[in-house]
Short mmCIF file of C-alpha atoms and ligand atoms in Angstrom, two decimals:
data_model
loop_
_atom_site.label_atom_id
_atom_site.label_comp_id
_atom_site.label_asym_id
_atom_site.label_seq_id
_atom_site.Cartn_x
_atom_site.Cartn_y
_atom_site.Cartn_z
CA MET A 16 27.03 -3.23 -7.68
CA ARG A 17 25.18 -0.32 -6.17
CA GLU A 18 21.82 -1.53 -7.32
CA PHE A 19 22.27 -4.82 -5.56
CA SER A 20 23.04 -3.09 -2.30
CA GLN A 21 19.84 -1.10 -2.34
CA LEU A 22 16.83 -1.86 -0.27
CA GLY A 23 14.34 -4.58 -0.60
CA TRP A 24 10.70 -3.71 -0.87
CA LEU A 25 8.44 -6.62 -0.37
CA PHE A 26 5.13 -7.65 0.85
CA ILE A 27 5.35 -9.78 3.85
CA ILE A 28 2.28 -11.39 5.23
CA ALA A 29 1.53 -12.99 8.52
CA THR A 30 0.27 -16.53 8.31
CA ASN A 31 -2.69 -18.02 10.14
CA VAL A 32 -4.75 -14.88 10.35
CA THR A 33 -8.23 -14.21 9.08
CA ASN A 34 -8.90 -12.38 5.84
CA ALA A 35 -9.69 -9.09 7.56
CA GLN A 36 -6.53 -9.24 9.61
CA LEU A 37 -4.45 -10.20 6.62
CA GLN A 38 -5.50 -7.11 4.77
CA SER A 39 -4.25 -4.88 7.55
CA ASN A 40 -1.20 -6.98 8.23
CA SER A 41 0.17 -6.87 4.69
CA ARG A 42 2.97 -4.40 4.56
CA VAL A 43 6.05 -3.46 2.64
CA VAL A 44 9.23 -4.53 4.33
CA GLU A 45 12.58 -2.87 3.89
CA VAL A 46 15.53 -5.18 3.92
CA ASP A 47 18.94 -4.03 5.17
CA ARG A 48 20.72 -1.79 2.70
CA LYS A 49 24.12 -3.28 3.38
CA CYS A 50 23.45 -6.83 2.31
CA ASN A 51 26.46 -7.28 0.03
CA VAL A 52 28.59 -8.32 2.95
CA LEU A 53 26.71 -9.89 5.81
CA PRO A 54 28.43 -10.29 9.18
CA GLU A 55 29.34 -13.90 9.92
CA PRO A 56 27.82 -16.02 11.16
CA PHE A 57 24.70 -15.38 9.12
CA SER A 58 21.95 -17.57 7.86
CA ARG A 59 18.74 -17.15 6.00
CA GLU A 60 15.69 -19.31 6.34
CA ILE A 61 14.18 -20.51 3.10
CA GLY A 62 11.15 -18.37 2.38
CA GLU A 63 12.44 -15.45 4.43
CA PRO A 64 12.36 -12.28 2.34
CA PHE A 65 15.52 -10.64 1.05
CA TYR A 66 15.78 -7.85 -1.63
CA LYS A 67 15.28 -4.71 -3.25
CA THR A 68 14.68 -1.60 -5.49
CA GLN A 69 12.57 1.51 -5.84
CA ALA A 70 11.20 0.31 -9.17
CA PHE A 71 9.02 -2.09 -7.24
CA TYR A 72 7.01 0.86 -5.88
CA ASN A 73 6.05 1.69 -9.45
CA ILE A 74 4.48 -1.74 -9.60
CA ILE A 75 2.98 -2.29 -6.17
CA GLY A 76 2.09 1.34 -5.45
CA ARG A 77 2.80 3.24 -2.25
CA GLN A 78 0.15 1.56 -0.14
CA PRO A 79 -0.05 -2.00 -1.34
CA LYS A 80 -2.58 -4.37 0.16
CA LEU A 81 -2.54 -8.10 -0.12
CA SER A 82 -5.63 -10.05 0.85
CA VAL A 83 -6.92 -13.58 0.74
CA VAL A 84 -10.04 -13.76 -1.43
CA ALA A 85 -10.66 -17.50 -1.36
CA GLU A 86 -9.44 -20.27 0.89
CA ARG A 87 -9.91 -24.02 1.19
CA ASN A 88 -8.30 -26.72 3.28
CA TYR A 89 -6.51 -28.37 0.34
CA SER A 90 -4.45 -27.29 -2.68
CA PHE A 91 -7.38 -26.19 -4.81
CA ALA A 92 -5.59 -23.24 -6.45
CA HIS A 93 -2.42 -24.33 -8.16
CA GLU A 94 -2.10 -23.77 -11.89
CA ALA A 95 -3.47 -22.09 -15.00
CA GLY A 96 -5.10 -18.82 -13.97
CA ILE A 97 -7.23 -18.11 -17.05
CA TYR A 98 -9.23 -14.89 -17.07
CA ILE A 99 -12.57 -15.14 -18.89
CA PRO A 100 -13.64 -11.57 -19.70
CA LYS A 101 -17.24 -12.40 -20.60
CA THR A 102 -18.09 -13.95 -17.23
CA LYS A 103 -15.52 -12.07 -15.13
CA GLU A 104 -14.14 -15.34 -13.84
CA ILE A 105 -10.75 -16.86 -13.34
CA MET A 106 -10.40 -20.53 -14.20
CA PHE A 107 -7.70 -22.50 -12.43
CA THR A 108 -6.65 -26.06 -11.64
CA SER A 109 -5.93 -27.76 -8.33
CA ASN A 110 -2.74 -29.50 -7.40
CA ARG A 111 -2.72 -33.31 -7.54
CA LEU A 112 -5.31 -34.74 -5.19
CA GLY A 113 -6.22 -38.21 -3.95
CA ASN A 114 -3.77 -41.07 -3.56
CA LEU A 115 -0.52 -39.54 -4.82
CA SER A 116 1.24 -42.82 -5.52
CA GLY A 117 -0.66 -44.22 -8.46
CA THR A 118 -3.01 -43.58 -11.34
CA ASP A 119 -5.92 -42.73 -9.03
CA GLN A 120 -4.62 -39.20 -8.51
CA TYR A 121 -6.55 -36.38 -10.13
CA THR A 122 -6.86 -32.64 -10.36
CA GLU A 123 -9.97 -30.48 -10.32
CA ILE A 124 -10.86 -27.37 -12.28
CA TYR A 125 -12.53 -24.36 -10.68
CA LYS A 126 -13.69 -20.89 -11.57
CA MET A 127 -13.72 -17.87 -9.26
CA ASN A 128 -15.84 -14.81 -9.95
CA VAL A 129 -13.60 -11.77 -9.46
CA ARG A 130 -16.45 -9.63 -8.10
CA THR A 131 -18.02 -12.03 -5.63
CA TYR A 132 -15.03 -14.37 -5.16
CA LYS A 133 -17.48 -17.24 -5.38
CA VAL A 134 -15.70 -20.45 -6.39
CA THR A 135 -17.49 -23.07 -8.49
CA LYS A 136 -16.29 -26.41 -9.81
CA VAL A 137 -15.90 -26.80 -13.57
CA THR A 138 -17.01 -30.12 -15.06
CA PRO A 139 -15.71 -30.46 -18.63
CA SER A 140 -17.94 -32.45 -20.98
CA ILE A 141 -15.13 -34.98 -21.44
CA ASP A 142 -12.51 -36.04 -18.90
CA ILE A 143 -9.33 -33.96 -18.84
CA PRO A 144 -6.88 -36.21 -16.99
CA LEU A 145 -4.84 -34.16 -14.50
CA ALA A 146 -5.43 -30.74 -16.02
CA ASN A 147 -2.62 -28.29 -15.32
CA GLY A 148 -1.69 -25.02 -17.06
CA GLY A 149 -3.80 -22.99 -19.43
CA THR A 150 -4.55 -19.75 -21.21
CA PHE A 151 -7.45 -17.88 -22.81
CA TYR A 152 -7.85 -17.79 -26.56
CA LYS A 153 -10.76 -16.74 -28.79
CA GLY A 154 -13.44 -17.16 -26.16
CA LYS A 155 -12.20 -20.55 -24.96
CA ALA A 156 -10.17 -21.71 -22.00
CA ILE A 157 -7.22 -23.65 -23.38
CA VAL A 158 -6.10 -26.21 -20.79
CA VAL A 159 -3.30 -28.75 -20.98
CA SER A 160 -3.59 -32.16 -19.37
CA GLN A 161 -0.87 -34.38 -17.97
CA GLY A 162 -2.54 -37.61 -19.05
CA ARG A 163 -2.97 -40.67 -16.89
CA GLY A 164 -1.52 -44.17 -17.30
CA ASP A 165 -1.36 -44.89 -21.03
CA ILE A 166 -3.54 -41.89 -21.85
CA GLY A 167 -1.12 -39.31 -23.14
CA ALA A 168 -1.07 -35.63 -22.33
CA ALA A 169 -3.08 -33.33 -24.58
CA ILE A 170 -4.34 -29.81 -25.23
CA TYR A 171 -8.05 -29.22 -24.59
CA SER A 172 -10.44 -26.39 -25.35
CA ILE A 173 -13.22 -25.71 -22.83
CA ASP A 174 -16.16 -23.42 -23.41
CA PRO A 175 -16.12 -21.43 -20.16
CA VAL A 176 -19.94 -21.29 -19.94
CA THR A 177 -21.25 -24.60 -21.33
CA TYR A 178 -18.10 -26.59 -20.43
CA GLU A 179 -18.29 -28.21 -23.89
CA THR A 180 -14.78 -29.62 -24.26
CA SER A 181 -12.73 -30.91 -27.16
CA VAL A 182 -9.24 -32.30 -27.68
CA LEU A 183 -7.09 -30.08 -29.89
CA LEU A 184 -3.82 -32.01 -29.99
CA ASN A 185 -2.74 -35.28 -28.36
CA ASN A 186 0.36 -36.50 -30.20
CA TYR A 187 3.60 -35.69 -31.93
CA PHE A 188 3.53 -37.79 -35.11
CA GLY A 189 1.88 -40.65 -33.24
CA LEU A 190 4.08 -40.40 -30.15
CA LYS A 191 2.43 -39.54 -26.87
CA PHE A 192 3.32 -36.44 -24.94
CA ASN A 193 4.44 -36.96 -21.33
CA SER A 194 2.58 -34.53 -19.09
CA LEU A 195 1.97 -31.14 -20.60
CA ASN A 196 2.54 -28.44 -18.02
CA ASP A 197 1.87 -24.99 -19.43
CA ILE A 198 0.87 -23.25 -22.64
CA ALA A 199 1.01 -19.82 -24.28
CA VAL A 200 -0.78 -18.83 -27.47
CA SER A 201 0.83 -16.38 -29.87
CA HIS A 202 -1.59 -13.58 -30.66
CA LEU A 203 0.41 -12.73 -33.77
CA ASP A 204 -0.16 -16.02 -35.57
CA GLY A 205 -2.40 -18.16 -33.33
CA SER A 206 0.27 -20.79 -32.69
CA PHE A 207 0.28 -22.77 -29.44
CA TRP A 208 3.56 -23.13 -27.52
CA PHE A 209 3.71 -25.63 -24.68
CA THR A 210 6.05 -27.41 -22.30
CA ASP A 211 6.13 -31.18 -21.74
CA PRO A 212 8.22 -32.22 -18.73
CA SER A 213 8.08 -35.87 -17.65
CA TYR A 214 6.85 -35.09 -14.13
CA ALA A 215 3.87 -37.44 -14.44
CA TYR A 216 6.09 -40.48 -14.95
CA GLU A 217 8.15 -39.59 -11.88
CA GLN A 218 4.91 -38.96 -10.00
CA GLU A 219 3.76 -42.46 -10.96
CA PHE A 220 0.63 -41.63 -12.88
CA ARG A 221 1.93 -41.86 -16.46
CA SER A 222 3.59 -44.61 -18.45
CA ARG A 223 7.22 -44.52 -19.52
CA PRO A 224 8.00 -41.44 -21.67
CA GLN A 225 8.13 -41.63 -25.46
CA LEU A 226 9.51 -38.12 -25.79
CA GLY A 227 12.06 -35.99 -23.97
CA GLU A 228 11.95 -32.83 -21.86
CA PHE A 229 10.81 -30.68 -24.74
CA VAL A 230 8.95 -27.52 -25.69
CA TYR A 231 6.74 -27.60 -28.78
CA ARG A 232 5.00 -25.25 -31.16
CA TRP A 233 1.73 -26.26 -32.78
CA ASP A 234 0.14 -24.29 -35.59
CA PRO A 235 -3.59 -25.09 -35.64
CA ASN A 236 -3.94 -23.51 -39.08
CA THR A 237 -1.53 -25.91 -40.77
CA GLY A 238 -1.49 -28.77 -38.26
CA ASP A 239 2.28 -28.46 -38.05
CA VAL A 240 3.71 -29.66 -34.72
CA ARG A 241 7.39 -29.12 -34.19
CA LEU A 242 10.03 -29.19 -31.52
CA ALA A 243 10.62 -25.57 -30.48
CA ALA A 244 13.30 -25.98 -27.80
CA ASP A 245 15.18 -28.68 -25.93
CA GLY A 246 18.04 -28.81 -23.44
CA PHE A 247 15.76 -28.62 -20.40
CA VAL A 248 15.68 -30.84 -17.35
CA LYS A 249 11.99 -30.02 -16.73
CA PRO A 250 10.53 -27.28 -18.95
CA ASN A 251 7.66 -25.70 -17.07
CA GLY A 252 6.24 -22.14 -17.36
CA ILE A 253 6.10 -20.45 -20.77
CA GLN A 254 5.05 -16.95 -21.79
CA PHE A 255 5.78 -14.23 -24.35
CA SER A 256 6.82 -10.63 -23.84
CA PRO A 257 4.06 -8.12 -24.76
CA ASN A 258 5.44 -7.65 -28.29
CA GLU A 259 6.12 -11.41 -28.60
CA LYS A 260 9.76 -10.79 -29.46
CA ILE A 261 10.92 -12.73 -26.40
CA ALA A 262 9.75 -16.09 -25.05
CA TYR A 263 10.34 -16.98 -21.41
CA ILE A 264 10.54 -20.62 -20.40
CA SER A 265 11.31 -21.82 -16.91
CA ASP A 266 13.21 -25.00 -16.07
CA THR A 267 12.22 -26.54 -12.76
CA GLY A 268 14.53 -29.55 -12.86
CA PHE A 269 15.75 -28.51 -9.39
CA THR A 270 12.74 -30.39 -7.97
CA THR A 271 12.18 -33.90 -9.20
CA GLY A 272 8.73 -35.39 -9.62
CA ARG A 273 9.40 -37.35 -6.44
CA GLY A 274 9.81 -34.09 -4.54
CA GLU A 275 13.57 -34.37 -4.04
CA ILE A 276 15.81 -31.35 -4.57
CA ASP A 277 18.94 -31.50 -6.69
CA VAL A 278 20.86 -28.23 -6.30
CA LYS A 279 22.93 -28.96 -9.40
CA ARG A 280 19.84 -28.74 -11.56
CA PRO A 281 18.22 -25.56 -12.86
CA HIS A 282 15.60 -23.43 -11.13
CA THR A 283 16.04 -20.91 -13.83
CA ILE A 284 14.03 -18.87 -16.29
CA TYR A 285 15.50 -18.76 -19.79
CA ALA A 286 14.79 -16.10 -22.40
CA PHE A 287 14.75 -16.74 -26.15
CA ASP A 288 14.39 -14.39 -29.09
CA VAL A 289 11.42 -15.22 -31.30
CA LEU A 290 12.46 -15.19 -34.95
CA ARG A 291 9.75 -14.71 -37.55
CA GLY A 292 10.70 -15.60 -41.10
CA THR A 293 8.94 -14.13 -44.12
CA ASP A 294 7.94 -17.70 -45.01
CA GLY A 295 5.80 -17.78 -41.85
CA LEU A 296 8.23 -20.01 -39.97
CA VAL A 297 8.75 -19.03 -36.36
CA SER A 298 11.64 -20.26 -34.25
CA LEU A 299 13.35 -19.61 -30.95
CA THR A 300 16.95 -18.48 -30.93
CA ASN A 301 19.56 -16.93 -28.66
CA ARG A 302 18.75 -18.87 -25.50
CA ARG A 303 20.08 -17.13 -22.41
CA VAL A 304 19.67 -17.11 -18.66
CA PHE A 305 17.03 -14.61 -17.62
CA ALA A 306 16.87 -15.16 -13.85
CA MET A 307 17.08 -17.80 -11.17
CA SER A 308 14.70 -18.21 -8.24
CA ASP A 309 16.45 -18.12 -4.90
CA VAL A 310 13.64 -19.99 -3.16
CA GLY A 311 12.17 -23.08 -4.75
CA ILE A 312 11.37 -23.30 -8.42
CA PRO A 313 10.12 -20.73 -10.97
CA ASP A 314 6.78 -22.12 -12.11
CA GLY A 315 4.14 -20.07 -13.92
CA ILE A 316 5.11 -16.85 -15.74
CA LYS A 317 2.99 -13.78 -16.53
CA LEU A 318 3.97 -10.31 -17.75
CA ASP A 319 2.76 -6.75 -17.38
CA VAL A 320 2.41 -4.29 -20.25
CA LYS A 321 5.88 -2.88 -19.62
CA GLY A 322 7.47 -6.29 -19.97
CA ASN A 323 8.15 -6.92 -16.29
CA VAL A 324 8.11 -10.64 -15.62
CA TYR A 325 6.10 -12.17 -12.74
CA VAL A 326 7.11 -15.67 -11.73
CA GLY A 327 5.39 -18.00 -9.28
CA SER A 328 8.13 -19.27 -6.97
CA GLY A 329 8.76 -20.99 -3.66
CA ASP A 330 8.19 -17.82 -1.64
CA GLY A 331 5.48 -16.13 -3.68
CA VAL A 332 5.61 -13.97 -6.80
CA ASN A 333 9.07 -12.83 -7.86
CA VAL A 334 8.94 -9.76 -10.08
CA TYR A 335 11.79 -9.12 -12.53
CA SER A 336 12.54 -6.19 -14.80
CA PRO A 337 12.68 -6.95 -18.55
CA GLN A 338 16.45 -7.35 -18.08
CA GLY A 339 16.03 -9.95 -15.37
CA TYR A 340 16.78 -7.87 -12.26
CA LEU A 341 14.74 -8.90 -9.27
CA LEU A 342 12.59 -5.88 -8.43
CA GLY A 343 10.82 -7.37 -5.46
CA LYS A 344 8.64 -10.15 -4.20
CA ILE A 345 5.04 -10.53 -3.22
CA ASN A 346 5.57 -12.87 -0.38
CA THR A 347 2.66 -15.32 -0.31
CA ILE A 348 4.91 -18.21 0.79
CA GLN A 349 3.69 -20.33 -2.12
CA CYS A 350 2.68 -19.63 -5.70
CA ALA A 351 2.56 -21.93 -8.70
CA ASN A 352 0.84 -19.47 -10.99
CA LEU A 353 -0.88 -16.10 -11.14
CA VAL A 354 -3.26 -14.17 -13.34
CA PHE A 355 -3.81 -10.52 -14.17
CA VAL A 356 -7.22 -8.94 -14.61
CA GLN A 357 -6.09 -5.52 -15.82
CA ASP A 358 -4.29 -4.14 -12.75
CA ASP A 359 -5.67 -6.73 -10.36
CA LEU A 360 -3.31 -9.58 -9.69
CA TYR A 361 -4.62 -12.91 -8.41
CA ILE A 362 -2.07 -15.29 -6.94
CA LEU A 363 -2.77 -19.02 -6.86
CA ALA A 364 -1.15 -20.16 -3.63
CA GLU A 365 -2.39 -23.73 -3.13
CA ASN A 366 -4.95 -23.47 -0.32
CA LYS A 367 -5.41 -19.72 -0.79
CA ILE A 368 -5.98 -17.22 -3.56
CA PHE A 369 -4.48 -13.81 -2.88
CA HIS A 370 -5.40 -10.53 -4.50
CA THR A 371 -3.46 -7.30 -4.77
CA LYS A 372 -4.06 -4.21 -6.88
CA LEU A 373 -1.00 -3.07 -8.77
CA SER A 374 -0.12 0.27 -10.35
CA ILE A 375 0.37 -1.38 -13.71
CA GLN A 376 -1.72 -3.53 -16.03
CA GLY A 377 -0.97 -7.10 -16.96
CA VAL A 378 -0.81 -8.27 -20.55
CA ALA A 379 -4.37 -9.04 -21.63
CA PHE A 380 -5.36 -12.24 -23.39
CA ASP A 381 -8.36 -12.33 -25.67
C1 LIG B 419 -12.04 -29.54 4.80
O1 LIG B 419 -13.21 -28.78 4.68
C2 LIG B 419 -14.37 -29.57 4.41
C3 LIG B 419 -15.53 -28.65 4.07
O2 LIG B 419 -15.52 -27.49 4.86
C4 LIG B 419 -14.62 -30.48 5.60
O3 LIG B 419 -15.75 -31.28 5.36
C5 LIG B 419 -13.39 -31.36 5.81
O4 LIG B 419 -13.55 -32.14 6.96
C6 LIG B 419 -12.13 -30.52 5.94
N1 LIG B 419 -10.98 -31.41 5.93
C7 LIG B 419 -9.97 -31.26 6.76
C8 LIG B 419 -8.85 -32.24 6.60
O5 LIG B 419 -9.92 -30.37 7.59
C1 LIG B 420 -2.29 -45.75 -3.22
O1 LIG B 420 -2.00 -46.35 -4.48
C2 LIG B 420 -1.00 -47.33 -4.42
C3 LIG B 420 -0.65 -47.73 -5.84
O2 LIG B 420 -1.79 -48.02 -6.59
C4 LIG B 420 -1.51 -48.49 -3.58
O3 LIG B 420 -0.49 -49.48 -3.47
C5 LIG B 420 -1.84 -47.96 -2.20
O4 LIG B 420 -2.44 -49.00 -1.44
C6 LIG B 420 -2.81 -46.81 -2.27
N1 LIG B 420 -2.99 -46.21 -0.95
C7 LIG B 420 -4.18 -45.97 -0.43
C8 LIG B 420 -4.18 -45.34 0.93
O5 LIG B 420 -5.23 -46.25 -1.00
#
C-alpha cells in the first residue's frame, strides 16, 4: 500500500486567466502524503486533484508548463487529434453543435498548425455527418462519423491538404453502424479497429440501432469485417500499446447519451491481449480491468513510447503506468482526447487546446 500513500504530482491550472498568465500559473501540486485515511468529515469536490508518484516527474519533467494555445467560445476542440506530419497540423473535431435535440446537430472539423497555432476549418469534399474520432494512416486522416438520421455511421478518409474525402466502410453485412466513436489502425497489418456505441440514438440524431455496443475489426486488404469485442455498455476510446500486443478500450457507459450519470455503469478502461495467428487471424483475448477514472469518463486514449497510457477524463489527462497505476494528472478540467507530436502533448479541452512539453515521446503514427 505504500505506493498509494505517496504524493500526488499534478498540474493544476487556474481558470479564467489569459494565456500568458496561465503559463506562469501552471504548477505541480503535491497532495497530502497521508491520504489512505482521511480525517472525518472529509469531502472532495469533483474535479479537485488527488494523487501521486515520482514516476510522473519522468513524464512531465521538473519544470512543467501548461499553456493554452488556442481558444474559442464554444466546444470546438473535442475529439480525434490527428497529427499530420507533412503540414505540421493537428486535425480535430468539435463537440456536437447547433440544436442538440434533433437531427440538425452537427460537428465541425478543424486543423491547427503546431508552429503558429493558427486554426482553420476543414471542409471535406463530401459530408461527414457528425465526425468524431480519428487517426493518421498512410498520409490520410482517417475519421469516423456518427451518422445522422437514417444515414449510418461510417469510416472516412480525408486528404489533409486537398480535403478529397471518401467512404471506406459504412456497414456490417448490410446492417448500419450506430455512431462510430473512435478508431485505431494496426501498423502491423493495416487493420482498422473501431468502437460503435449507440450514443447518437440516445442523443436523438440517429435512428434506432441495428447493432449492439460493439467493437469491430476491419481488414481493408480482404474486406473482412468482424466483431472484435462485446460486453460493453458504451465502447469509446481505443488504442494499441507500442508493440501492439495490448489493446486498450474504454467503456463510458457511466454517462448516458442524455447526459445522466449511472454510477453502477463502467467508467473503466479495459485491456486485452492481441493474439496473432499464423493464419493471419487477429483476435482480442484476456479482457481485464486496466483502470477506472475517478472523475467523469475515460474517453480518448493515447500512449507514449514506454507504454504509459494517457486518457482524456473528466478532470483532464489521467496518466497510467503500463500496469494501470495512476501516475498523475494533467489537470485541464476537461479533456475528450489528446494528441502527441513527438514530446509535445496537445490536449483537446472543448473550448481550449492546451499544450505541454513532456520528457517522453508519444507513439508516432505514420
Ligand atoms: C463567440 O465569438 C464570436 C467570434 O469572436 C462572436 O461573434 C460571438 O458573439 C461569440 N459568442 C458568444 C456566445 O459569446
Ligand atoms: C430543436 O429541435 C427540436 C426537434 O427537431 C425542435 O422540436 C425544437 O423546436 C428545436 N429547437 C430550436 C430552438 O430550434
